[in-house]
Amino acid sequence: MRENGYLSGSNLERVLRAGRFAVTGELGPPQSADGSVIREKAALLQGACDAVNITDNQTAIVRMSSIGAGTIVVQEGLEPVIQMTCRDRNRLAIQSDLLGAYALGMRNVLALSGDHQTFGNHPAAKNVHDIDSVQLVQVIADMRDKGVFQCGEAFKGQEPRFFVGAAAAPFAHPLDFRPYRLAKKVNAGANFIQTQLIYDIEAFKGYMEKVRKLGLHEKVYILAGVGPLKSPAMARYMRDNVPGMLIPDAIMERMSAAGAPWAGKEELSKEDKKARSQAWREEGIKITIELIQQLRAIEGVAGVHIMAIEWEEAVRPIVEGAGLLPRPVLEPAA
Amino acid sequence: MIVAEAKPLDEIKRLVADAEKILVVGCGTCVTVCFAGGAREAAVTASMLRMAGRLEGIERQVTDVTVQRQCDWEYVDPIADQVAAVDLVLSLGCGVGVQALVERFPDAWVVPGLNTKFMGVTLEQGVWAERCAGCGDCLLGLTGGICPIARCSKQLLNGPCGGSIDGHCEISAETPCAWQLIYDRLAGKGKLDALLEVQPPKDWRPARHGGPRQIVRDDLRLNEAEVGQPAEQEA
Ligand code: SF4
Ligand code: SF4
C-alpha cells in the first residue's frame, strides 16, 4: 500500500474505502473505429456511475479495444474499469497492455476468462488462455504489491498500480464451489468483485451467506450485478440460454404484465409496438431499482454494477430511482 | 490412442490427382482401432480411388498395404520396394505415420488420407473423445485424473469458469465441463481441499510452446560403434 493508504487511488477505490455504496456501469465499445460513439455513451454515464467497465471483445465479437475506448473515457472525465480477458492475449501481451493502460491514466482492471470464441464473429480463431482469470488477478496484484512482472523480474521504473477486480457467477455450477472460487480470487489478490446479473434475490442471499461465512465480504468489495430487462422475450432468452441466470417467475410475470394492454390485439401498429416496448422498458427499470434496494440491504454488498449494454440511457434513471444520486465527489488521492 | 478420421473423398482425389500409380499405406495400430486407417480402410480407399479414376477415364493402378506401425522404421522398411514403384503414397496413418514415411523414403511423394484429431479413448462404438493434449508436464495428480488442458475449453487451471452449467461446458450441451468432472471426482474422494489452492501459471515450454519437442535418453542411446552409422533421425 502507498503512503496515502490507497492501492491505486482510483475513484472507485476511494468511494468504496469511504464506505459509500458504489455504482459502476458498463460501456460497450462499438464494432468500428468511431470514437464519437464512446463519447456519446460516456456522456450518458457521466455523473451516474463511479466508474464504468469497458468490455473487452465481449461475447468474442471484435470491437474497439477496451484500452483504446478507455482512453477516450478518461479524456471525457469518466473513470474506466478496463476489462481484460485471457482469451485473446498471452502473459506478454496482457502485461504490456496493462503498462500502456496505466500510462494512459487507467486505474481499475477487471480480470476475466472471456467468453469462448465459438460464440463470436470469429469462431475459427485460436484462443490463448495462457493464464486463467485467477492467475491474472495475481499477476496484476503482484505488479502493484511486489513490483514484479509475472516472470519475477522487478520493475525498473513505475509499476502499474491497479485496483484489481474479478467476476463472480454465483449461480453457475457446481453451485457449492462458487463461494470457494470467489475465495480463490480473493486470495489471488482481488480487491473488488462484480457479479453476474442477479434477479433472484433469495438465491443471492443464500450465496452471500456462504460468502460471509468465509469472511470474504471483509476482504473484498462485492458489487452485485443488475441490469434492466427490455422485454419478456429478452428475459426468457437470458433465463434459458445464459449459464447461471436465474430469473424468478414473479419477474417474468411482471415483464409480461407490463405489455398486457397490447396482448389481445390482432395487429399492432408501429405506435402500439413503440408504446408496448416503452412500457416494458419502464417496468424493466422499475424492477432494477427495486433489486438494487433489496441488494443494498444484504450484508456484504458494497455496491452495484449496472449492466445496460446498448441501453446506456437507462443507467441514470435507475441510479436516480434507487436514491443513489448524486454520486460522491471525493478528494483525489494524493 | 491417436484418433483420426478419413479425409473427405473429394479432398483425397485432389491430393492424388496427378498420380497414376498409387500405394495406399494403412497402419495396424491406433488408426486401425478407431476404424480410420487400418487394412480394411486401406483396401476400401484403394478400390474407391480405382473406381473414381475409372469414372473420370483414368486407368489408375492403386494397390494397398498395411504395416503394423507406420511410425516405426522397423515396420516401414519392408515396404521400401513397393513405395519405390509408385508415383504417390497415400498414407492412412496418423500425421506421425505420414511423416515417418516421408523421412524414411525421401524420394517418395507422400500425402495424408486422414485428419489426425487427438489422443483419446473410445467411449462407445463409434464415439471417441479427447483425453490428453500432450502438455509435457502432467497435472492429472492435482485434478483427480481428469485433464483440464485437453478437456476444458479454456484450459483453466483454476476452474470452473462461470460458463459451467448442468455439468456441461458453455460451448455446448454435448461437451462435459471438465471442471465439474474434476469437482465431482475430488468431492467423491474427500479431496476438495486440493481445489482451494491457487494454481500458478503453467510453464508451457514442455507443451510445444518452447519449440518442437524431442526426448533424448542417454541411458538408452547406442554408442556410435553399436549404431555403425549415424542414424538419420538424430538432431
Ligand atoms: S495434464 Fe498434460 S500430459 Fe496430463 S493428460 Fe493433460 S495434457 Fe496430457
Ligand atoms: S464451462 Fe467448464 S469446461 Fe467449459 S471452459 Fe468453463 S470450466 Fe472449462
Short mmCIF file of N, CA and C in Angstrom, two decimals, chain B residues 87 100 120 154 198:
data_model
loop_
_atom_site.label_atom_id
_atom_site.label_comp_id
_atom_site.label_asym_id
_atom_site.label_seq_id
_atom_site.Cartn_x
_atom_site.Cartn_y
_atom_site.Cartn_z
N ASP B 87 4.07 -43.51 -58.00
CA ASP B 87 4.28 -42.06 -58.09
C ASP B 87 3.88 -41.37 -56.81
N ALA B 100 6.69 -40.16 -40.96
CA ALA B 100 7.68 -41.23 -40.87
C ALA B 100 7.98 -41.76 -42.27
N GLY B 120 -7.05 -39.94 -27.47
CA GLY B 120 -8.28 -40.12 -26.70
C GLY B 120 -8.67 -41.56 -26.51
N LYS B 154 -11.17 -23.84 -22.06
CA LYS B 154 -10.29 -22.70 -21.86
C LYS B 154 -9.00 -23.09 -21.16
N VAL B 198 -4.55 -21.74 -5.14
CA VAL B 198 -4.44 -21.10 -6.44
C VAL B 198 -3.30 -21.77 -7.21
#
